Structure formats: C-alpha cells, structure tokens
Amino acid sequence: MFYVSQVRICLSNVFLHPHYFTSSWLVSKVEHILKDQFLHSWRASIENSSKGQFYKCFKDNLCFENYLYLPKDIYFPILKLRTSNHNLPVETGRWHSIPREERFCKLCDAKVVGDEFHYLFRCEALLQLRSAYLPIITYSDRHIQINKVLCKKSWNDLKNLKLFLNALFKMFK
C-alpha cells in the first residue's frame, strides 16, 4: 500500500510482485482509484453541506452541464439558482446565522422556508408567474420535480426558466 497526496491506495502487491504488473495497468488502476475516491469525497461534501441541500437534488454525477454552452443571459440565472448564489431567504438567512427552519418566505403567508423548491413549485405569490413560464409538475417526489424543471434540454424550456428566475431574483434584490 502507498499514498498519493494523502490518499490511500491498496496496491502493495505491485511492490511485492512487480513482474506481474505492467506500467499501463498500474497507471490505469491508480487513476481509477483516485477518481473513485474523489467522487466519494465530492458526494460526501455535498451531503454534509447545508448549502448542498438543493444541489444534491439534481446533481448526481460530476460532469460539465450542457446548459452552460448556452448564451450567458440564459445560463447565468440558472447557474445562480443551481449554486445557491442568490438572495432568497434560505441563502440570506445563512449569511445572518438564522436557523434554516426560520428563513421564511417573504412573498406569501405560509410559514415555510423560502428556499429554491418553495419558489419553483409552491409559493402562492408566484402562481401566475409560474404558470406563465414553468411546466405544471405533479410528481410528489421533490427530486423528480426539481429535475423536471432544472435539467431540461429544450431551448424554449430553458429560456422560460430564465425568464421566471430573472423575475424571481428581481423580487429579492
């Protein structure tokens, strides 16, 4: 067993019996192990992060997202939402050390957390705006609902999502 950048790689047999292994096999094996360990670490950091609660609903693999190839005016609001880089109560409350369960929506009378999910699917104050730009999602599973809206491939759907998000973010400037 040896360590690469403080990562444990169990390949002691390589040193005990080096004639059984080719250098190309060793490179491939180490690369595979390091990738697996990095992905495990990445997933654990999202799982343990309060900021990652929304992100983990739709981001399950580490890859470049296709929406980032779109023009900046379309991808930027989507990027802001996906990375919690916005002024919604769930985020501004974090800045002021307000417990998550007390970061209420400021647009409707419901005493619920003003998070991304609430504004995308539940906030009564955004009913008209939502019906103009977002598809009606009837699934009960939060992950499916979020994926149906944020992981769209259609240009028109992404453009409508951008319009909805721009209007939403203006309300929280």
PDB file of C-alpha atoms in Angstrom:
ATOM      1  CA  MET A   1       0.000   0.000   0.000  1.00  0.00           C
ATOM      2  CA  PHE A   2       1.258   3.510  -0.788  1.00  0.00           C
ATOM      3  CA  TYR A   3      -0.055   7.025  -0.506  1.00  0.00           C
ATOM      4  CA  VAL A   4      -0.567   9.549  -3.249  1.00  0.00           C
ATOM      5  CA  SER A   5      -1.322  13.022  -1.955  1.00  0.00           C
ATOM      6  CA  GLN A   6      -2.586  11.560   1.346  1.00  0.00           C
ATOM      7  CA  VAL A   7      -4.938   9.172  -0.450  1.00  0.00           C
ATOM      8  CA  ARG A   8      -4.696   5.507   0.458  1.00  0.00           C
ATOM      9  CA  ILE A   9      -4.254   3.168  -2.486  1.00  0.00           C
ATOM     10  CA  CYS A  10      -4.132  -0.531  -1.624  1.00  0.00           C
ATOM     11  CA  LEU A  11      -1.718  -1.845  -4.216  1.00  0.00           C
ATOM     12  CA  SER A  12       1.007  -3.428  -2.067  1.00  0.00           C
ATOM     13  CA  ASN A  13       1.157  -6.409  -4.441  1.00  0.00           C
ATOM     14  CA  VAL A  14       2.698  -4.140  -7.066  1.00  0.00           C
ATOM     15  CA  PHE A  15       5.768  -3.726  -4.885  1.00  0.00           C
ATOM     16  CA  LEU A  16       5.846  -7.329  -3.710  1.00  0.00           C
ATOM     17  CA  HIS A  17       5.479  -8.783  -7.222  1.00  0.00           C
ATOM     18  CA  PRO A  18       6.308  -6.038  -9.745  1.00  0.00           C
ATOM     19  CA  HIS A  19       6.857  -8.515 -12.609  1.00  0.00           C
ATOM     20  CA  TYR A  20       3.115  -9.335 -12.664  1.00  0.00           C
ATOM     21  CA  PHE A  21       2.027  -5.794 -13.475  1.00  0.00           C
ATOM     22  CA  THR A  22       2.561  -3.542 -16.459  1.00  0.00           C
ATOM     23  CA  SER A  23       3.088   0.164 -16.053  1.00  0.00           C
ATOM     24  CA  SER A  24      -0.003   0.906 -18.165  1.00  0.00           C
ATOM     25  CA  TRP A  25      -2.119  -1.294 -15.867  1.00  0.00           C
ATOM     26  CA  LEU A  26      -0.726   0.480 -12.809  1.00  0.00           C
ATOM     27  CA  VAL A  27      -1.428   3.934 -14.245  1.00  0.00           C
ATOM     28  CA  SER A  28      -4.959   2.914 -15.182  1.00  0.00           C
ATOM     29  CA  LYS A  29      -5.618   1.336 -11.774  1.00  0.00           C
ATOM     30  CA  VAL A  30      -4.298   4.318  -9.806  1.00  0.00           C
ATOM     31  CA  GLU A  31      -6.304   6.714 -11.999  1.00  0.00           C
ATOM     32  CA  HIS A  32      -9.465   4.672 -11.418  1.00  0.00           C
ATOM     33  CA  ILE A  33      -8.934   4.527  -7.638  1.00  0.00           C
ATOM     34  CA  LEU A  34      -8.204   8.260  -7.394  1.00  0.00           C
ATOM     35  CA  LYS A  35     -11.294   9.130  -9.437  1.00  0.00           C
ATOM     36  CA  ASP A  36     -13.487   6.907  -7.255  1.00  0.00           C
ATOM     37  CA  GLN A  37     -12.078   8.407  -4.075  1.00  0.00           C
ATOM     38  CA  PHE A  38     -12.527  11.941  -5.376  1.00  0.00           C
ATOM     39  CA  LEU A  39     -16.164  11.265  -6.372  1.00  0.00           C
ATOM     40  CA  HIS A  40     -16.832   9.762  -2.952  1.00  0.00           C
ATOM     41  CA  SER A  41     -15.303  12.823  -1.287  1.00  0.00           C
ATOM     42  CA  TRP A  42     -17.271  15.171  -3.581  1.00  0.00           C
ATOM     43  CA  ARG A  43     -20.574  13.433  -2.810  1.00  0.00           C
ATOM     44  CA  ALA A  44     -19.837  13.408   0.927  1.00  0.00           C
ATOM     45  CA  SER A  45     -19.037  17.134   0.913  1.00  0.00           C
ATOM     46  CA  ILE A  46     -22.355  17.888  -0.822  1.00  0.00           C
ATOM     47  CA  GLU A  47     -24.232  15.599   1.537  1.00  0.00           C
ATOM     48  CA  ASN A  48     -22.710  17.266   4.599  1.00  0.00           C
ATOM     49  CA  SER A  49     -23.084  20.824   3.344  1.00  0.00           C
ATOM     50  CA  SER A  50     -26.118  22.876   4.295  1.00  0.00           C
ATOM     51  CA  LYS A  51     -25.652  24.762   1.043  1.00  0.00           C
ATOM     52  CA  GLY A  52     -25.704  21.463  -0.846  1.00  0.00           C
ATOM     53  CA  GLN A  53     -29.240  20.515   0.196  1.00  0.00           C
ATOM     54  CA  PHE A  54     -30.763  21.837  -3.019  1.00  0.00           C
ATOM     55  CA  TYR A  55     -27.767  20.982  -5.227  1.00  0.00           C
ATOM     56  CA  LYS A  56     -27.850  17.286  -4.367  1.00  0.00           C
ATOM     57  CA  CYS A  57     -31.444  17.032  -5.618  1.00  0.00           C
ATOM     58  CA  PHE A  58     -30.363  17.312  -9.247  1.00  0.00           C
ATOM     59  CA  LYS A  59     -26.576  16.917  -9.407  1.00  0.00           C
ATOM     60  CA  ASP A  60     -25.701  13.250  -9.042  1.00  0.00           C
ATOM     61  CA  ASN A  61     -22.681  12.988 -11.282  1.00  0.00           C
ATOM     62  CA  LEU A  62     -19.645  15.118 -11.855  1.00  0.00           C
ATOM     63  CA  CYS A  63     -19.807  16.387 -15.422  1.00  0.00           C
ATOM     64  CA  PHE A  64     -19.987  19.612 -17.369  1.00  0.00           C
ATOM     65  CA  GLU A  65     -23.595  20.698 -17.747  1.00  0.00           C
ATOM     66  CA  ASN A  66     -24.895  21.333 -21.269  1.00  0.00           C
ATOM     67  CA  TYR A  67     -26.855  24.433 -20.293  1.00  0.00           C
ATOM     68  CA  LEU A  68     -23.503  26.187 -19.740  1.00  0.00           C
ATOM     69  CA  TYR A  69     -22.973  26.165 -23.519  1.00  0.00           C
ATOM     70  CA  LEU A  70     -25.971  28.464 -23.949  1.00  0.00           C
ATOM     71  CA  PRO A  71     -25.665  32.253 -24.122  1.00  0.00           C
ATOM     72  CA  LYS A  72     -24.788  33.861 -20.794  1.00  0.00           C
ATOM     73  CA  ASP A  73     -28.136  35.629 -20.434  1.00  0.00           C
ATOM     74  CA  ILE A  74     -29.820  32.201 -20.393  1.00  0.00           C
ATOM     75  CA  TYR A  75     -27.395  30.102 -18.373  1.00  0.00           C
ATOM     76  CA  PHE A  76     -26.474  32.690 -15.732  1.00  0.00           C
ATOM     77  CA  PRO A  77     -29.798  32.809 -13.804  1.00  0.00           C
ATOM     78  CA  ILE A  78     -29.982  29.004 -13.930  1.00  0.00           C
ATOM     79  CA  LEU A  79     -26.418  28.781 -12.654  1.00  0.00           C
ATOM     80  CA  LYS A  80     -27.235  31.203  -9.827  1.00  0.00           C
ATOM     81  CA  LEU A  81     -30.178  29.069  -8.728  1.00  0.00           C
ATOM     82  CA  ARG A  82     -28.333  25.762  -9.021  1.00  0.00           C
ATOM     83  CA  THR A  83     -25.383  27.022  -6.969  1.00  0.00           C
ATOM     84  CA  SER A  84     -27.489  28.959  -4.403  1.00  0.00           C
ATOM     85  CA  ASN A  85     -25.820  32.197  -5.456  1.00  0.00           C
ATOM     86  CA  HIS A  86     -28.901  34.351  -4.900  1.00  0.00           C
ATOM     87  CA  ASN A  87     -30.734  36.464  -2.335  1.00  0.00           C
ATOM     88  CA  LEU A  88     -33.577  34.089  -1.495  1.00  0.00           C
ATOM     89  CA  PRO A  89     -34.281  33.851   2.264  1.00  0.00           C
ATOM     90  CA  VAL A  90     -32.733  30.393   2.522  1.00  0.00           C
ATOM     91  CA  GLU A  91     -29.402  31.903   1.478  1.00  0.00           C
ATOM     92  CA  THR A  92     -29.542  35.360   3.090  1.00  0.00           C
ATOM     93  CA  GLY A  93     -30.565  33.713   6.357  1.00  0.00           C
ATOM     94  CA  ARG A  94     -27.372  31.661   6.240  1.00  0.00           C
ATOM     95  CA  TRP A  95     -25.338  34.872   5.986  1.00  0.00           C
ATOM     96  CA  HIS A  96     -27.003  36.157   9.160  1.00  0.00           C
ATOM     97  CA  SER A  97     -26.801  32.820  11.048  1.00  0.00           C
ATOM     98  CA  ILE A  98     -30.586  32.422  11.113  1.00  0.00           C
ATOM     99  CA  PRO A  99     -31.536  28.759  11.637  1.00  0.00           C
ATOM    100  CA  ARG A 100     -32.711  27.216   8.361  1.00  0.00           C
ATOM    101  CA  GLU A 101     -36.199  26.478   9.677  1.00  0.00           C
ATOM    102  CA  GLU A 102     -36.661  30.216  10.413  1.00  0.00           C
ATOM    103  CA  ARG A 103     -35.713  31.543   6.955  1.00  0.00           C
ATOM    104  CA  PHE A 104     -39.320  32.129   5.939  1.00  0.00           C
ATOM    105  CA  CYS A 105     -40.719  33.100   2.565  1.00  0.00           C
ATOM    106  CA  LYS A 106     -41.264  36.839   2.382  1.00  0.00           C
ATOM    107  CA  LEU A 107     -43.746  36.686  -0.510  1.00  0.00           C
ATOM    108  CA  CYS A 108     -46.576  34.570   0.855  1.00  0.00           C
ATOM    109  CA  ASP A 109     -48.305  33.985   4.178  1.00  0.00           C
ATOM    110  CA  ALA A 110     -47.163  30.396   4.545  1.00  0.00           C
ATOM    111  CA  LYS A 111     -44.680  29.952   7.365  1.00  0.00           C
ATOM    112  CA  VAL A 112     -42.316  27.821   5.287  1.00  0.00           C
ATOM    113  CA  VAL A 113     -38.639  28.100   4.420  1.00  0.00           C
ATOM    114  CA  GLY A 114     -38.126  30.427   1.464  1.00  0.00           C
ATOM    115  CA  ASP A 115     -35.913  28.014  -0.447  1.00  0.00           C
ATOM    116  CA  GLU A 116     -35.476  27.237  -4.133  1.00  0.00           C
ATOM    117  CA  PHE A 117     -38.036  24.434  -4.049  1.00  0.00           C
ATOM    118  CA  HIS A 118     -40.694  26.640  -2.454  1.00  0.00           C
ATOM    119  CA  TYR A 119     -40.345  29.361  -5.089  1.00  0.00           C
ATOM    120  CA  LEU A 120     -40.159  26.956  -8.028  1.00  0.00           C
ATOM    121  CA  PHE A 121     -43.181  24.860  -7.023  1.00  0.00           C
ATOM    122  CA  ARG A 122     -45.184  26.035  -4.023  1.00  0.00           C
ATOM    123  CA  CYS A 123     -45.217  29.778  -3.329  1.00  0.00           C
ATOM    124  CA  GLU A 124     -48.766  31.054  -3.859  1.00  0.00           C
ATOM    125  CA  ALA A 125     -47.482  34.572  -4.603  1.00  0.00           C
ATOM    126  CA  LEU A 126     -45.719  33.212  -7.696  1.00  0.00           C
ATOM    127  CA  LEU A 127     -48.617  31.157  -9.036  1.00  0.00           C
ATOM    128  CA  GLN A 128     -49.260  33.438 -12.013  1.00  0.00           C
ATOM    129  CA  LEU A 129     -45.566  33.825 -12.844  1.00  0.00           C
ATOM    130  CA  ARG A 130     -45.012  30.091 -12.530  1.00  0.00           C
ATOM    131  CA  SER A 131     -47.944  29.242 -14.789  1.00  0.00           C
ATOM    132  CA  ALA A 132     -46.613  31.643 -17.432  1.00  0.00           C
ATOM    133  CA  TYR A 133     -43.106  30.179 -17.588  1.00  0.00           C
ATOM    134  CA  LEU A 134     -42.847  26.766 -15.945  1.00  0.00           C
ATOM    135  CA  PRO A 135     -44.479  23.444 -16.769  1.00  0.00           C
ATOM    136  CA  ILE A 136     -47.005  22.052 -14.309  1.00  0.00           C
ATOM    137  CA  ILE A 137     -45.246  19.373 -12.298  1.00  0.00           C
ATOM    138  CA  THR A 138     -47.455  16.943 -10.394  1.00  0.00           C
ATOM    139  CA  TYR A 139     -44.903  14.454  -9.030  1.00  0.00           C
ATOM    140  CA  SER A 140     -44.752  14.160  -5.257  1.00  0.00           C
ATOM    141  CA  ASP A 141     -41.021  13.386  -5.180  1.00  0.00           C
ATOM    142  CA  ARG A 142     -39.004  16.607  -4.767  1.00  0.00           C
ATOM    143  CA  HIS A 143     -36.044  15.223  -6.732  1.00  0.00           C
ATOM    144  CA  ILE A 144     -38.215  14.404  -9.739  1.00  0.00           C
ATOM    145  CA  GLN A 145     -39.894  17.820  -9.630  1.00  0.00           C
ATOM    146  CA  ILE A 146     -36.574  19.645  -9.497  1.00  0.00           C
ATOM    147  CA  ASN A 147     -35.073  17.519 -12.258  1.00  0.00           C
ATOM    148  CA  LYS A 148     -38.095  18.112 -14.499  1.00  0.00           C
ATOM    149  CA  VAL A 149     -37.512  21.870 -14.286  1.00  0.00           C
ATOM    150  CA  LEU A 150     -33.737  22.287 -13.925  1.00  0.00           C
ATOM    151  CA  CYS A 151     -32.497  19.508 -16.173  1.00  0.00           C
ATOM    152  CA  LYS A 152     -34.383  20.490 -19.305  1.00  0.00           C
ATOM    153  CA  LYS A 153     -32.683  20.215 -22.658  1.00  0.00           C
ATOM    154  CA  SER A 154     -35.117  22.225 -24.754  1.00  0.00           C
ATOM    155  CA  TRP A 155     -34.059  25.758 -25.693  1.00  0.00           C
ATOM    156  CA  ASN A 156     -37.579  27.067 -25.126  1.00  0.00           C
ATOM    157  CA  ASP A 157     -37.873  25.446 -21.677  1.00  0.00           C
ATOM    158  CA  LEU A 158     -34.518  26.879 -20.589  1.00  0.00           C
ATOM    159  CA  LYS A 159     -35.449  30.306 -21.913  1.00  0.00           C
ATOM    160  CA  ASN A 160     -38.717  30.214 -19.944  1.00  0.00           C
ATOM    161  CA  LEU A 161     -36.875  29.082 -16.831  1.00  0.00           C
ATOM    162  CA  LYS A 162     -34.509  32.023 -17.278  1.00  0.00           C
ATOM    163  CA  LEU A 163     -37.449  34.441 -17.524  1.00  0.00           C
ATOM    164  CA  PHE A 164     -39.023  33.005 -14.386  1.00  0.00           C
ATOM    165  CA  LEU A 165     -35.744  33.168 -12.447  1.00  0.00           C
ATOM    166  CA  ASN A 166     -34.977  36.717 -13.562  1.00  0.00           C
ATOM    167  CA  ALA A 167     -38.395  37.837 -12.301  1.00  0.00           C
ATOM    168  CA  LEU A 168     -37.921  35.907  -9.054  1.00  0.00           C
ATOM    169  CA  PHE A 169     -34.451  37.306  -8.400  1.00  0.00           C
ATOM    170  CA  LYS A 170     -35.703  40.882  -9.037  1.00  0.00           C
ATOM    171  CA  MET A 171     -38.107  40.406  -6.135  1.00  0.00           C
ATOM    172  CA  PHE A 172     -35.163  39.738  -3.812  1.00  0.00           C
ATOM    173  CA  LYS A 173     -32.686  42.450  -4.799  1.00  0.00           C
TER     174      LYS A 173
END
